[in-house]
PDB file of C-alpha atoms and ligand atoms in Angstrom:
ATOM      1  CA  MET S  22      31.358  15.255   0.997  1.00 49.00           C
ATOM      2  CA  GLY S  23      29.720  18.430  -1.194  1.00 53.00           C
ATOM      3  CA  ARG S  24      26.925  20.057  -0.065  1.00 66.00           C
ATOM      4  CA  ALA S  25      24.847  19.437  -2.754  1.00 83.00           C
ATOM      5  CA  LEU S  26      22.769  17.036  -0.617  1.00 89.00           C
ATOM      6  CA  GLU S  27      21.892  19.954   2.593  1.00 95.00           C
ATOM      7  CA  PRO S  28      20.341  20.348   4.310  1.00 97.00           C
ATOM      8  CA  LEU S  29      18.651  16.804   4.267  1.00 97.00           C
ATOM      9  CA  VAL S  30      16.296  15.108   5.961  1.00 98.00           C
ATOM     10  CA  ALA S  31      14.224  11.971   5.744  1.00 98.00           C
ATOM     11  CA  LEU S  32      11.021  10.872   7.060  1.00 98.00           C
ATOM     12  CA  THR S  33      10.823   7.224   8.408  1.00 98.00           C
ATOM     13  CA  GLY S  34       7.998   5.094   9.214  1.00 98.00           C
ATOM     14  CA  ALA S  35       7.239   1.227   9.732  1.00 97.00           C
ATOM     15  CA  GLY S  36       8.749  -0.019   6.666  1.00 98.00           C
ATOM     16  CA  VAL S  37      12.337   1.088   7.239  1.00 98.00           C
ATOM     17  CA  SER S  38      12.341  -1.768  10.409  1.00 98.00           C
ATOM     18  CA  ALA S  39       9.753  -4.199   8.137  1.00 97.00           C
ATOM     19  CA  GLU S  40      13.235  -5.823   7.518  1.00 98.00           C
ATOM     20  CA  SER S  41      14.420  -6.528  10.989  1.00 98.00           C
ATOM     21  CA  GLY S  42      11.610  -7.919  11.447  1.00 96.00           C
ATOM     22  CA  VAL S  43       8.822  -5.789  13.430  1.00 94.00           C
ATOM     23  CA  PRO S  44       5.512  -5.481  11.720  1.00 89.00           C
ATOM     24  CA  THR S  45       4.159  -2.660  10.071  1.00 90.00           C
ATOM     25  CA  PHE S  46       0.872  -1.342  11.211  1.00 83.00           C
ATOM     26  CA  ARG S  47      -1.302  -2.167   8.189  1.00 82.00           C
ATOM     27  CA  GLY S  48       0.418  -5.020   6.990  1.00 80.00           C
ATOM     28  CA  PRO S  49      -0.878  -8.993   7.231  1.00 75.00           C
ATOM     29  CA  ASP S  50       1.709  -9.045  10.405  1.00 75.00           C
ATOM     30  CA  GLY S  51      -0.291  -5.964  12.396  1.00 71.00           C
ATOM     31  CA  LEU S  52      -2.132  -7.489  14.367  1.00 74.00           C
ATOM     32  CA  TRP S  53      -2.248  -8.691  18.234  1.00 75.00           C
ATOM     33  CA  GLU S  54      -4.579 -11.600  19.149  1.00 73.00           C
ATOM     34  CA  ARG S  55      -6.741 -10.301  16.408  1.00 75.00           C
ATOM     35  CA  ARG S  56      -6.979  -6.837  16.926  1.00 80.00           C
ATOM     36  CA  ARG S  57      -6.088  -3.828  15.223  1.00 83.00           C
ATOM     37  CA  PRO S  58      -3.031  -1.391  16.898  1.00 82.00           C
ATOM     38  CA  GLU S  59      -5.554   1.252  16.692  1.00 85.00           C
ATOM     39  CA  GLU S  60      -8.174  -0.943  19.181  1.00 89.00           C
ATOM     40  CA  LEU S  61      -5.378  -0.365  21.767  1.00 89.00           C
ATOM     41  CA  ALA S  62      -3.119   2.345  21.249  1.00 90.00           C
ATOM     42  CA  ASN S  63      -6.127   4.599  22.996  1.00 93.00           C
ATOM     43  CA  GLN S  64      -6.568   6.588  25.686  1.00 93.00           C
ATOM     44  CA  ARG S  65     -10.177   5.089  25.899  1.00 95.00           C
ATOM     45  CA  ALA S  66      -8.825   1.241  25.482  1.00 95.00           C
ATOM     46  CA  PHE S  67      -6.004   2.791  28.196  1.00 95.00           C
ATOM     47  CA  ALA S  68      -8.822   3.679  30.539  1.00 94.00           C
ATOM     48  CA  ARG S  69     -11.288   0.895  30.184  1.00 95.00           C
ATOM     49  CA  HIS S  70      -8.763  -2.346  30.148  1.00 94.00           C
ATOM     50  CA  PRO S  71      -5.159  -1.086  31.249  1.00 93.00           C
ATOM     51  CA  LEU S  72      -4.358  -4.415  31.574  1.00 94.00           C
ATOM     52  CA  LEU S  73      -4.974  -5.352  28.012  1.00 93.00           C
ATOM     53  CA  VAL S  74      -3.535  -2.394  27.056  1.00 94.00           C
ATOM     54  CA  TRP S  75      -0.440  -2.855  28.660  1.00 95.00           C
ATOM     55  CA  ARG S  76       0.074  -6.641  27.156  1.00 93.00           C
ATOM     56  CA  PHE S  77       0.240  -5.397  23.914  1.00 92.00           C
ATOM     57  CA  TYR S  78       2.539  -2.874  24.785  1.00 94.00           C
ATOM     58  CA  ALA S  79       4.273  -6.041  26.631  1.00 94.00           C
ATOM     59  CA  TRP S  80       4.138  -8.112  23.303  1.00 92.00           C
ATOM     60  CA  ARG S  81       5.813  -5.400  21.768  1.00 93.00           C
ATOM     61  CA  ARG S  82       8.799  -4.466  23.467  1.00 95.00           C
ATOM     62  CA  SER S  83       9.724  -8.426  23.335  1.00 95.00           C
ATOM     63  CA  LEU S  84       9.467  -8.154  19.868  1.00 94.00           C
ATOM     64  CA  VAL S  85      11.539  -5.247  19.604  1.00 96.00           C
ATOM     65  CA  ALA S  86      14.047  -6.044  21.867  1.00 97.00           C
ATOM     66  CA  ARG S  87      15.423  -9.731  19.991  1.00 97.00           C
ATOM     67  CA  CYS S  88      14.972  -7.243  17.040  1.00 98.00           C
ATOM     68  CA  SER S  89      18.498  -5.360  15.237  1.00 98.00           C
ATOM     69  CA  PRO S  90      19.192  -2.538  13.100  1.00 98.00           C
ATOM     70  CA  ASN S  91      19.157  -3.486   9.529  1.00 98.00           C
ATOM     71  CA  ALA S  92      21.052  -1.952   6.473  1.00 98.00           C
ATOM     72  CA  ALA S  93      18.483   0.858   6.196  1.00 98.00           C
ATOM     73  CA  HIS S  94      18.840   2.119   9.932  1.00 98.00           C
ATOM     74  CA  LEU S  95      23.119   1.415   9.238  1.00 98.00           C
ATOM     75  CA  THR S  96      22.889   3.778   6.060  1.00 98.00           C
ATOM     76  CA  LEU S  97      20.597   6.716   7.838  1.00 98.00           C
ATOM     77  CA  ALA S  98      23.251   6.646  11.095  1.00 98.00           C
ATOM     78  CA  ASP S  99      25.959   6.523   8.324  1.00 98.00           C
ATOM     79  CA  ILE S 100      24.576   9.464   6.695  1.00 97.00           C
ATOM     80  CA  GLU S 101      24.372  11.557   9.890  1.00 97.00           C
ATOM     81  CA  ASP S 102      28.221  10.936  10.403  1.00 96.00           C
ATOM     82  CA  ARG S 103      28.870  12.525   6.636  1.00 95.00           C
ATOM     83  CA  VAL S 104      26.302  15.328   6.537  1.00 95.00           C
ATOM     84  CA  GLY S 105      26.835  18.274   8.579  1.00 93.00           C
ATOM     85  CA  ASP S 106      23.279  18.922   8.048  1.00 96.00           C
ATOM     86  CA  PHE S 107      20.887  16.414   8.698  1.00 97.00           C
ATOM     87  CA  THR S 108      17.525  15.833  10.255  1.00 98.00           C
ATOM     88  CA  LEU S 109      16.118  12.452  11.422  1.00 98.00           C
ATOM     89  CA  ILE S 110      12.634  12.354  11.897  1.00 98.00           C
ATOM     90  CA  THR S 111      10.466   9.088  12.984  1.00 98.00           C
ATOM     91  CA  GLN S 112       6.974   8.366  13.406  1.00 98.00           C
ATOM     92  CA  ASN S 113       8.660   5.031  14.940  1.00 98.00           C
ATOM     93  CA  VAL S 114       8.597   4.180  18.323  1.00 97.00           C
ATOM     94  CA  ASP S 115      11.234   1.010  18.336  1.00 98.00           C
ATOM     95  CA  GLY S 116      14.177   2.641  18.802  1.00 98.00           C
ATOM     96  CA  LEU S 117      15.789   1.044  16.263  1.00 98.00           C
ATOM     97  CA  HIS S 118      17.671   4.765  14.976  1.00 98.00           C
ATOM     98  CA  GLY S 119      19.415   5.527  17.993  1.00 98.00           C
ATOM     99  CA  ALA S 120      20.504   1.477  17.779  1.00 98.00           C
ATOM    100  CA  ALA S 121      21.670   1.925  14.705  1.00 98.00           C
ATOM    101  CA  GLY S 122      23.897   4.860  16.139  1.00 98.00           C
ATOM    102  CA  ASN S 123      21.512   8.298  15.188  1.00 98.00           C
ATOM    103  CA  LEU S 124      22.094  10.944  18.218  1.00 96.00           C
ATOM    104  CA  GLN S 125      19.495  13.254  16.746  1.00 90.00           C
ATOM    105  CA  VAL S 126      16.398  11.685  16.237  1.00 97.00           C
ATOM    106  CA  ILE S 127      12.704  13.616  16.105  1.00 98.00           C
ATOM    107  CA  GLU S 128      10.706  10.403  17.703  1.00 98.00           C
ATOM    108  CA  LEU S 129       7.289  12.158  16.092  1.00 98.00           C
ATOM    109  CA  HIS S 130       5.604   8.759  17.666  1.00 97.00           C
ATOM    110  CA  GLY S 131       7.230   8.727  21.230  1.00 98.00           C
ATOM    111  CA  SER S 132       9.176   5.425  22.108  1.00 98.00           C
ATOM    112  CA  LEU S 133       8.409   2.579  23.606  1.00 97.00           C
ATOM    113  CA  TRP S 134      11.178   2.146  26.165  1.00 97.00           C
ATOM    114  CA  ARG S 135      10.108   5.788  27.933  1.00 97.00           C
ATOM    115  CA  LEU S 136       6.600   5.811  30.256  1.00 98.00           C
ATOM    116  CA  ARG S 137       5.442   8.693  31.572  1.00 97.00           C
ATOM    117  CA  CYS S 138       2.981   9.073  33.893  1.00 97.00           C
ATOM    118  CA  THR S 139      -1.165   9.752  33.364  1.00 95.00           C
ATOM    119  CA  ARG S 140      -1.635  12.187  36.078  1.00 96.00           C
ATOM    120  CA  CYS S 141       1.773  13.995  36.268  1.00 96.00           C
ATOM    121  CA  LEU S 142       4.077  15.463  32.961  1.00 89.00           C
ATOM    122  CA  GLU S 143       7.077  12.899  34.765  1.00 97.00           C
ATOM    123  CA  ARG S 144       8.661  10.761  31.813  1.00 97.00           C
ATOM    124  CA  TRP S 145      11.196   8.331  32.317  1.00 97.00           C
ATOM    125  CA  GLU S 146      13.006   5.424  29.924  1.00 97.00           C
ATOM    126  CA  ASP S 147      12.265   2.031  31.119  1.00 96.00           C
ATOM    127  CA  ARG S 148      14.049  -0.568  29.676  1.00 95.00           C
ATOM    128  CA  ARG S 149      13.011  -3.905  31.062  1.00 95.00           C
ATOM    129  CA  VAL S 150      12.666  -7.004  29.065  1.00 94.00           C
ATOM    130  CA  PRO S 151       9.486  -8.041  29.397  1.00 89.00           C
ATOM    131  CA  PHE S 152       7.668  -5.365  30.884  1.00 88.00           C
ATOM    132  CA  PRO S 153       6.299  -6.245  34.501  1.00 90.00           C
ATOM    133  CA  GLU S 154       2.939  -7.597  34.569  1.00 90.00           C
ATOM    134  CA  LEU S 155       1.680  -4.344  36.168  1.00 92.00           C
ATOM    135  CA  PRO S 156       1.767  -0.466  34.964  1.00 93.00           C
ATOM    136  CA  PRO S 157       4.422   0.456  37.453  1.00 95.00           C
ATOM    137  CA  ARG S 158       3.486   4.425  39.547  1.00 96.00           C
ATOM    138  CA  CYS S 159       5.205   7.230  38.977  1.00 97.00           C
ATOM    139  CA  PRO S 160       7.847   7.722  40.631  1.00 96.00           C
ATOM    140  CA  SER S 161       7.389  11.471  42.183  1.00 97.00           C
ATOM    141  CA  CYS S 162       3.443  11.029  41.983  1.00 98.00           C
ATOM    142  CA  GLY S 163       2.286   8.003  42.870  1.00 97.00           C
ATOM    143  CA  GLY S 164      -0.234   7.886  39.457  1.00 96.00           C
ATOM    144  CA  LEU S 165      -0.172   5.120  36.560  1.00 94.00           C
ATOM    145  CA  ALA S 166       2.431   4.613  33.960  1.00 96.00           C
ATOM    146  CA  ARG S 167       1.418   4.219  30.454  1.00 96.00           C
ATOM    147  CA  PRO S 168       4.012   3.689  27.582  1.00 97.00           C
ATOM    148  CA  ASP S 169       5.420   7.471  26.197  1.00 98.00           C
ATOM    149  CA  VAL S 170       3.958   6.779  22.650  1.00 97.00           C
ATOM    150  CA  VAL S 171       1.450   8.827  20.730  1.00 97.00           C
ATOM    151  CA  TRP S 172      -1.849   7.111  20.852  1.00 95.00           C
ATOM    152  CA  PHE S 173      -4.603   7.669  18.190  1.00 92.00           C
ATOM    153  CA  GLY S 174      -6.702  10.292  18.893  1.00 93.00           C
ATOM    154  CA  GLU S 175      -3.807  12.214  21.025  1.00 95.00           C
ATOM    155  CA  SER S 176      -1.791  15.226  19.984  1.00 96.00           C
ATOM    156  CA  LEU S 177       1.714  15.279  19.221  1.00 97.00           C
ATOM    157  CA  GLU S 178       3.999  17.114  21.709  1.00 95.00           C
ATOM    158  CA  GLN S 179       4.311  20.328  19.855  1.00 97.00           C
ATOM    159  CA  ARG S 180       7.534  21.149  20.755  1.00 97.00           C
ATOM    160  CA  ILE S 181       8.491  18.271  18.599  1.00 98.00           C
ATOM    161  CA  LEU S 182       6.185  18.871  16.056  1.00 98.00           C
ATOM    162  CA  ASP S 183       7.422  22.464  15.458  1.00 98.00           C
ATOM    163  CA  ARG S 184      11.144  21.172  15.018  1.00 98.00           C
ATOM    164  CA  ALA S 185      10.061  18.666  12.423  1.00 98.00           C
ATOM    165  CA  MET S 186       7.896  21.347  10.328  1.00 98.00           C
ATOM    166  CA  SER S 187      10.802  23.837  10.265  1.00 98.00           C
ATOM    167  CA  SER S 188      13.153  20.976   9.388  1.00 98.00           C
ATOM    168  CA  ALA S 189      10.782  20.136   6.441  1.00 98.00           C
ATOM    169  CA  ALA S 190      10.487  23.685   5.376  1.00 98.00           C
ATOM    170  CA  ARG S 191      14.547  24.082   5.074  1.00 98.00           C
ATOM    171  CA  ALA S 192      15.009  20.909   3.046  1.00 98.00           C
ATOM    172  CA  ARG S 193      16.543  20.873  -0.027  1.00 97.00           C
ATOM    173  CA  ILE S 194      16.323  16.676   0.108  1.00 97.00           C
ATOM    174  CA  MET S 195      13.692  15.151   1.651  1.00 98.00           C
ATOM    175  CA  LEU S 196      14.084  11.006   2.126  1.00 98.00           C
ATOM    176  CA  VAL S 197      10.456   9.321   2.617  1.00 98.00           C
ATOM    177  CA  VAL S 198      11.100   5.664   3.599  1.00 98.00           C
ATOM    178  CA  GLY S 199       9.023   3.068   4.920  1.00 98.00           C
ATOM    179  CA  THR S 200       5.340   5.025   5.294  1.00 98.00           C
ATOM    180  CA  SER S 201       2.676   5.100   4.343  1.00 97.00           C
ATOM    181  CA  ALA S 202       1.569   8.557   4.950  1.00 97.00           C
ATOM    182  CA  VAL S 203      -1.846   8.414   6.037  1.00 95.00           C
ATOM    183  CA  VAL S 204      -1.512   9.401   8.940  1.00 92.00           C
ATOM    184  CA  HIS S 205      -1.764  13.152  10.171  1.00 93.00           C
ATOM    185  CA  PRO S 206       0.035  15.238  10.467  1.00 96.00           C
ATOM    186  CA  ALA S 207       3.763  13.441   9.766  1.00 97.00           C
ATOM    187  CA  ALA S 208       1.994  12.945   6.521  1.00 97.00           C
ATOM    188  CA  GLN S 209       2.008  16.336   5.890  1.00 98.00           C
ATOM    189  CA  LEU S 210       5.396  16.686   6.352  1.00 98.00           C
ATOM    190  CA  PRO S 211       6.746  16.062   2.879  1.00 98.00           C
ATOM    191  CA  LEU S 212       4.406  18.203   1.255  1.00 98.00           C
ATOM    192  CA  ILE S 213       5.718  21.055   3.172  1.00 98.00           C
ATOM    193  CA  ALA S 214       9.562  20.262   1.974  1.00 98.00           C
ATOM    194  CA  LYS S 215       7.748  20.039  -1.850  1.00 98.00           C
ATOM    195  CA  ASN S 216       6.470  23.233  -1.089  1.00 98.00           C
ATOM    196  CA  ALA S 217       9.123  25.358   0.263  1.00 98.00           C
ATOM    197  CA  GLY S 218      10.816  23.546  -3.018  1.00 97.00           C
ATOM    198  CA  ALA S 219      12.773  20.615  -2.150  1.00 98.00           C
ATOM    199  CA  TRP S 220      13.076  17.275  -3.335  1.00 97.00           C
ATOM    200  CA  ILE S 221      11.566  14.130  -2.752  1.00 98.00           C
ATOM    201  CA  VAL S 222      12.310  10.693  -2.442  1.00 98.00           C
ATOM    202  CA  GLU S 223      10.363   8.165  -2.007  1.00 98.00           C
ATOM    203  CA  ILE S 224      11.380   4.163  -0.713  1.00 98.00           C
ATOM    204  CA  ASN S 225       8.549   2.421  -0.537  1.00 98.00           C
ATOM    205  CA  PRO S 226       7.786  -0.878  -2.784  1.00 98.00           C
ATOM    206  CA  GLU S 227       4.085   0.129  -2.585  1.00 98.00           C
ATOM    207  CA  GLU S 228       2.451   3.091  -4.059  1.00 98.00           C
ATOM    208  CA  THR S 229       1.502   6.158  -1.437  1.00 98.00           C
ATOM    209  CA  PRO S 230      -0.073   9.364  -1.494  1.00 98.00           C
ATOM    210  CA  VAL S 231       3.524  10.753  -1.724  1.00 98.00           C
ATOM    211  CA  SER S 232       4.833   9.273  -4.911  1.00 98.00           C
ATOM    212  CA  ALA S 233       2.225  11.445  -6.827  1.00 98.00           C
ATOM    213  CA  TYR S 234       4.581  14.735  -5.373  1.00 98.00           C
ATOM    214  CA  ALA S 235       8.123  12.597  -5.146  1.00 98.00           C
ATOM    215  CA  ASP S 236      10.227  13.781  -7.828  1.00 98.00           C
ATOM    216  CA  GLU S 237      12.386  10.131  -7.622  1.00 97.00           C
ATOM    217  CA  VAL S 238      10.233   7.191  -6.546  1.00 98.00           C
ATOM    218  CA  ILE S 239      12.001   4.224  -5.983  1.00 98.00           C
ATOM    219  CA  ARG S 240      10.288   1.383  -5.581  1.00 98.00           C
ATOM    220  CA  GLY S 241      11.998  -1.546  -3.389  1.00 98.00           C
ATOM    221  CA  PRO S 242      12.786  -2.284   0.348  1.00 98.00           C
ATOM    222  CA  ALA S 243      14.275  -0.249   2.237  1.00 98.00           C
ATOM    223  CA  ALA S 244      17.759  -2.159   3.650  1.00 98.00           C
ATOM    224  CA  GLN S 245      18.616  -3.042   0.087  1.00 98.00           C
ATOM    225  CA  VAL S 246      17.257   0.278  -1.780  1.00 98.00           C
ATOM    226  CA  LEU S 247      18.778   3.105   0.344  1.00 98.00           C
ATOM    227  CA  PRO S 248      22.519   1.534   0.855  1.00 98.00           C
ATOM    228  CA  GLU S 249      22.016   1.429  -3.024  1.00 98.00           C
ATOM    229  CA  TRP S 250      20.598   5.672  -2.653  1.00 97.00           C
ATOM    230  CA  TRP S 251      23.686   6.517  -0.991  1.00 97.00           C
ATOM    231  CA  ALA S 252      26.124   4.917  -2.497  1.00 96.00           C
ATOM    232  CA  HIS S 253      25.297   6.802  -5.998  1.00 95.00           C
ATOM    233  CA  ASN S 254      24.689  10.111  -3.674  1.00 94.00           C
ATOM    234  CA  GLN S 255      26.624  10.479  -1.270  1.00 90.00           C
ATOM    235  CA  GLY S 256      29.752  12.029  -3.666  1.00 74.00           C
ATOM    236  CA  LEU S 257      27.643  15.186  -5.176  1.00 71.00           C
TER     237      LEU S 257
HETATM  238  P1  LIG A  28       1.921   2.098   7.976  1.00 59.90           P
HETATM  239  O1  LIG A  28       2.462   0.717   8.520  1.00 59.90           O
HETATM  240  O2  LIG A  28       0.876   2.291   7.806  1.00 59.90           O
HETATM  241  O3  LIG A  28       2.935   2.031   6.740  1.00 59.90           O
HETATM  242  C1  LIG A  28       4.422   0.973   6.297  1.00 59.90           C
HETATM  243  C2  LIG A  28       4.500   1.233   4.761  1.00 59.90           C
HETATM  244  O4  LIG A  28       5.541   0.751   4.656  1.00 59.90           O
HETATM  245  C3  LIG A  28       3.724   0.480   3.777  1.00 59.90           C
HETATM  246  O5  LIG A  28       3.819   2.013   3.139  1.00 59.90           O
HETATM  247  C4  LIG A  28       4.408  -0.129   2.944  1.00 59.90           C
HETATM  248  O6  LIG A  28       4.585  -0.384   1.605  1.00 59.90           O
HETATM  249  C5  LIG A  28       6.171  -0.212   3.463  1.00 59.90           C
HETATM  250  N1  LIG A  28       7.267  -0.963   3.491  1.00 59.90           N
HETATM  251  C6  LIG A  28       6.138  -1.976   4.324  1.00 59.90           C
HETATM  252  N2  LIG A  28       7.931  -3.231   4.145  1.00 59.90           N
HETATM  253  C7  LIG A  28       9.021  -1.872   3.605  1.00 59.90           C
HETATM  254  C8  LIG A  28       9.950  -2.297   3.068  1.00 59.90           C
HETATM  255  N3  LIG A  28      10.948  -3.717   4.224  1.00 59.90           N
HETATM  256  N4  LIG A  28      10.941  -1.274   3.378  1.00 59.90           N
HETATM  257  C9  LIG A  28      10.046   0.224   2.993  1.00 59.90           C
HETATM  258  N5  LIG A  28       8.842   0.501   2.756  1.00 59.90           N
HETATM  259  C10 LIG A  28       8.315  -0.963   3.148  1.00 59.90           C
HETATM  260  O7  LIG A  28       3.436   2.375   9.147  1.00 59.90           O
HETATM  261  P2  LIG A  28       3.903   3.996   9.220  1.00 59.90           P
HETATM  262  O8  LIG A  28       3.562   4.804   8.053  1.00 59.90           O
HETATM  263  O9  LIG A  28       4.491   4.309   9.904  1.00 59.90           O
HETATM  264  O10 LIG A  28       1.143   5.785  14.975  1.00 59.90           O
HETATM  265  O11 LIG A  28       2.541   4.174   9.866  1.00 59.90           O
HETATM  266  C11 LIG A  28       2.393   5.504  10.730  1.00 59.90           C
HETATM  267  C12 LIG A  28       1.775   5.658  11.777  1.00 59.90           C
HETATM  268  O12 LIG A  28       0.679   4.892  12.105  1.00 59.90           O
HETATM  269  C13 LIG A  28       2.427   4.423  12.988  1.00 59.90           C
HETATM  270  O13 LIG A  28       3.502   5.477  13.546  1.00 59.90           O
HETATM  271  C14 LIG A  28       1.845   4.862  13.684  1.00 59.90           C
HETATM  272  C15 LIG A  28      -0.273   3.947  13.041  1.00 59.90           C
HETATM  273  O14 LIG A  28      -0.867   4.878  13.393  1.00 59.90           O
HETATM  274  C16 LIG A  28       1.015   6.210  16.373  1.00 59.90           C
HETATM  275  O15 LIG A  28       1.231   5.164  16.493  1.00 59.90           O
HETATM  276  C17 LIG A  28       0.607   7.515  16.385  1.00 59.90           C
END
């Protein structure tokens, strides 16, 4: 492969996992027990109703555990294999990029498959499905565990955001796949890339704020159109 595509950066959102069966946040299946994710995925809700929030995550983990990577995830894994300078940035917490074979994934919003302590800084992997009925205790300090995901109203980890922003600023091409691009700071990444001169390719069946400045807009489901895009462009 030539170098015309490098550095290549992909930013993904829930739409990349839609065809794997993971509901998007703002789509019609995003509710759990008639509640919107925003009502449950926040610090206040966990402080007041830890078991309710825990059950919400137990449900999401069980759901995601039944899902497999789709052709869009597999294409991104192939891109990582073939493109020397490639960065994958995801807002998803489902772990499906890793399951597809991507080794270097910047997980902006954390992971469903890790827990962290609400008291100290400890983080640890926990892949049990189903989740235990009660949140476990931190192995270091005994504090209550919570999912290691970024909740509404919380800041992203600065080190991770810095990596994502500098990748965006270096990109020659940025693929923006399956994100509504309304949640900041992730939604700024395509704009940072654009302002630094990158060619922006949006893959999404619907219009988003990125559509207004994207150089190429491909309307369609990612599992179909991303492999097609890659087939046309990998020889460049
Ligand atoms: P959204 O649910 O906001 O948007 C999903 C996007 O995927 C929409 O633009 C859909 O049009 C698109 N889409 C649906 N099916 C698709 C398909 N088959 N192929 C491609 N695109 C498809 O999800 P995100 O943009 O990921 O944050 O949401 C961003 C953040 O909002 C999430 O990471 C989460 C949420 O709050 C946190 O939890 C911190």
